[in-house]
PDB file of C-alpha atoms in Angstrom:
ATOM      1  CA  MET A1308     120.005 -48.273  50.140  1.00 83.00           C
ATOM      2  CA  THR A1309     118.633 -49.142  53.285  1.00 91.00           C
ATOM      3  CA  THR A1310     118.264 -47.214  56.765  1.00 91.00           C
ATOM      4  CA  ALA A1311     121.254 -49.649  58.282  1.00 87.00           C
ATOM      5  CA  ASN A1312     123.675 -49.167  55.426  1.00 89.00           C
ATOM      6  CA  LYS A1313     122.934 -44.941  55.906  1.00 91.00           C
ATOM      7  CA  ILE A1314     123.635 -45.300  59.858  1.00 89.00           C
ATOM      8  CA  GLU A1315     126.607 -47.556  58.949  1.00 89.00           C
ATOM      9  CA  SER A1316     127.769 -45.194  56.599  1.00 90.00           C
ATOM     10  CA  GLU A1317     127.591 -42.382  58.605  1.00 91.00           C
ATOM     11  CA  ILE A1318     129.046 -43.887  61.951  1.00 90.00           C
ATOM     12  CA  SER A1319     132.076 -45.430  60.093  1.00 89.00           C
ATOM     13  CA  ALA A1320     132.643 -41.593  59.433  1.00 92.00           C
ATOM     14  CA  LEU A1321     133.090 -40.807  62.916  1.00 89.00           C
ATOM     15  CA  PRO A1322     136.411 -40.781  64.805  1.00 88.00           C
ATOM     16  CA  PRO A1323     136.448 -43.899  67.510  1.00 87.00           C
ATOM     17  CA  HIS A1324     135.219 -42.009  70.381  1.00 88.00           C
ATOM     18  CA  LEU A1325     132.227 -40.515  68.777  1.00 89.00           C
ATOM     19  CA  GLN A1326     131.483 -44.238  67.353  1.00 89.00           C
ATOM     20  CA  ALA A1327     131.807 -45.158  70.653  1.00 88.00           C
ATOM     21  CA  GLU A1328     129.145 -42.191  72.321  1.00 90.00           C
ATOM     22  CA  VAL A1329     126.739 -43.281  69.546  1.00 90.00           C
ATOM     23  CA  LEU A1330     126.993 -47.254  70.936  1.00 89.00           C
ATOM     24  CA  ASP A1331     125.799 -45.989  74.364  1.00 88.00           C
ATOM     25  CA  PHE A1332     122.993 -43.609  72.936  1.00 89.00           C
ATOM     26  CA  VAL A1333     121.659 -46.835  71.184  1.00 88.00           C
ATOM     27  CA  GLN A1334     121.938 -49.228  73.859  1.00 87.00           C
ATOM     28  CA  PHE A1335     120.379 -46.384  75.583  1.00 87.00           C
ATOM     29  CA  VAL A1336     117.684 -46.321  72.885  1.00 89.00           C
ATOM     30  CA  LYS A1337     116.962 -50.130  73.275  1.00 88.00           C
ATOM     31  CA  GLN A1338     116.801 -50.265  77.158  1.00 87.00           C
ATOM     32  CA  ARG A1339     114.394 -47.087  77.305  1.00 87.00           C
ATOM     33  CA  HIS A1340     111.656 -49.258  74.890  1.00 88.00           C
ATOM     34  CA  GLY A1341     112.837 -52.309  76.480  1.00 87.00           C
ATOM     35  CA  ILE A1342     114.749 -54.366  73.753  1.00 85.00           C
ATOM     36  CA  ALA A1343     117.072 -56.959  74.846  1.00 78.00           C
ATOM     37  CA  LYS A1344     120.679 -55.960  74.239  1.00 68.00           C
ATOM     38  CA  ALA A1345     122.399 -57.733  71.040  1.00 63.00           C
ATOM     39  CA  SER A1346     125.318 -59.091  71.861  1.00 57.00           C
ATOM     40  CA  ILE A1347     128.290 -57.065  70.851  1.00 53.00           C
ATOM     41  CA  THR A1348     131.282 -58.731  69.297  1.00 54.00           C
ATOM     42  CA  ASP A1349     133.791 -55.560  67.934  1.00 51.00           C
ATOM     43  CA  LYS A1350     137.404 -55.288  69.115  1.00 52.00           C
ATOM     44  CA  ASP A1351     136.146 -52.925  72.081  1.00 44.00           C
ATOM     45  CA  ALA A1352     133.846 -55.390  73.448  1.00 47.00           C
ATOM     46  CA  GLN A1353     136.338 -58.045  73.258  1.00 44.00           C
ATOM     47  CA  ILE A1354     138.839 -56.337  74.853  1.00 44.00           C
ATOM     48  CA  GLY A1355     136.565 -55.998  77.903  1.00 53.00           C
ATOM     49  CA  GLY A1356     134.321 -53.336  76.831  1.00 61.00           C
ATOM     50  CA  ASP A1357     135.594 -50.532  78.323  1.00 70.00           C
ATOM     51  CA  SER A1358     135.410 -47.333  76.032  1.00 75.00           C
ATOM     52  CA  PRO A1359     138.672 -46.230  73.330  1.00 79.00           C
ATOM     53  CA  PHE A1360     139.845 -43.017  75.717  1.00 78.00           C
ATOM     54  CA  PHE A1361     140.062 -45.655  78.739  1.00 76.00           C
ATOM     55  CA  GLN A1362     141.805 -48.091  76.580  1.00 76.00           C
ATOM     56  CA  ALA A1363     144.066 -45.300  75.059  1.00 77.00           C
ATOM     57  CA  LEU A1364     144.981 -44.026  79.008  1.00 75.00           C
ATOM     58  CA  SER A1365     145.337 -48.000  79.725  1.00 74.00           C
ATOM     59  CA  GLU A1366     147.967 -48.699  76.960  1.00 75.00           C
ATOM     60  CA  ALA A1367     149.769 -45.373  77.762  1.00 74.00           C
ATOM     61  CA  GLY A1368     150.207 -46.271  81.164  1.00 69.00           C
ATOM     62  CA  PHE A1369     148.324 -43.370  82.805  1.00 71.00           C
ATOM     63  CA  VAL A1370     145.151 -45.556  84.258  1.00 68.00           C
ATOM     64  CA  GLY A1371     146.957 -48.162  87.382  1.00 65.00           C
ATOM     65  CA  CYS A1372     149.913 -45.998  87.587  1.00 61.00           C
ATOM     66  CA  ILE A1373     150.430 -46.214  90.530  1.00 60.00           C
ATOM     67  CA  GLU A1374     150.021 -48.978  93.765  1.00 65.00           C
ATOM     68  CA  THR A1375     148.461 -48.113  96.737  1.00 61.00           C
ATOM     69  CA  ASP A1376     146.078 -49.323  99.332  1.00 64.00           C
ATOM     70  CA  GLU A1377     142.033 -49.032  98.718  1.00 67.00           C
ATOM     71  CA  GLN A1378     141.864 -45.761 100.583  1.00 73.00           C
ATOM     72  CA  LEU A1379     143.766 -43.657  97.540  1.00 67.00           C
ATOM     73  CA  SER A1380     141.093 -40.627  98.222  1.00 72.00           C
ATOM     74  CA  ASN A1381     142.004 -40.212 101.957  1.00 75.00           C
ATOM     75  CA  SER A1382     145.617 -40.545 101.414  1.00 74.00           C
ATOM     76  CA  TYR A1383     146.529 -39.411  98.031  1.00 73.00           C
ATOM     77  CA  LYS A1384     148.416 -36.652  99.138  1.00 75.00           C
ATOM     78  CA  LYS A1385     151.085 -38.506 100.085  1.00 75.00           C
ATOM     79  CA  TYR A1386     151.265 -40.808  97.032  1.00 71.00           C
ATOM     80  CA  ILE A1387     151.730 -37.364  94.436  1.00 75.00           C
ATOM     81  CA  ASP A1388     153.581 -35.232  93.629  1.00 74.00           C
ATOM     82  CA  PHE A1389     152.513 -31.234  94.123  1.00 72.00           C
ATOM     83  CA  SER A1390     155.876 -29.467  93.928  1.00 75.00           C
ATOM     84  CA  ALA A1391     155.578 -28.531  89.803  1.00 73.00           C
ATOM     85  CA  LYS A1392     151.638 -27.302  90.677  1.00 72.00           C
ATOM     86  CA  VAL A1393     151.073 -23.427  89.238  1.00 72.00           C
ATOM     87  CA  GLY A1394     151.489 -21.069  93.002  1.00 66.00           C
ATOM     88  CA  ALA A1395     152.779 -23.958  94.829  1.00 53.00           C
ATOM     89  CA  LYS A1396     154.227 -22.275  98.030  1.00 61.00           C
ATOM     90  CA  ALA A1397     158.246 -22.972  98.548  1.00 56.00           C
TER      91      ALA A1397
END
């Protein structure tokens, strides 16, 4: 069994979010040593290169669940209901 086969076997046994971590690490090592990136043809890259975690949040409707202006970081209190927060003052 070649090293590539061993690596493939080990990676395929991991859950998707850890497979994404391994991919990130491989890309880091390649960048560090000046090796050009190979074109990625897996399903995640075709969707847009987003991590599986981000994709799951998007599919659940969590990402992009509110529409507002670009200054949400300054005006978020207008849009988010904090009434159920533990310790909220009545």
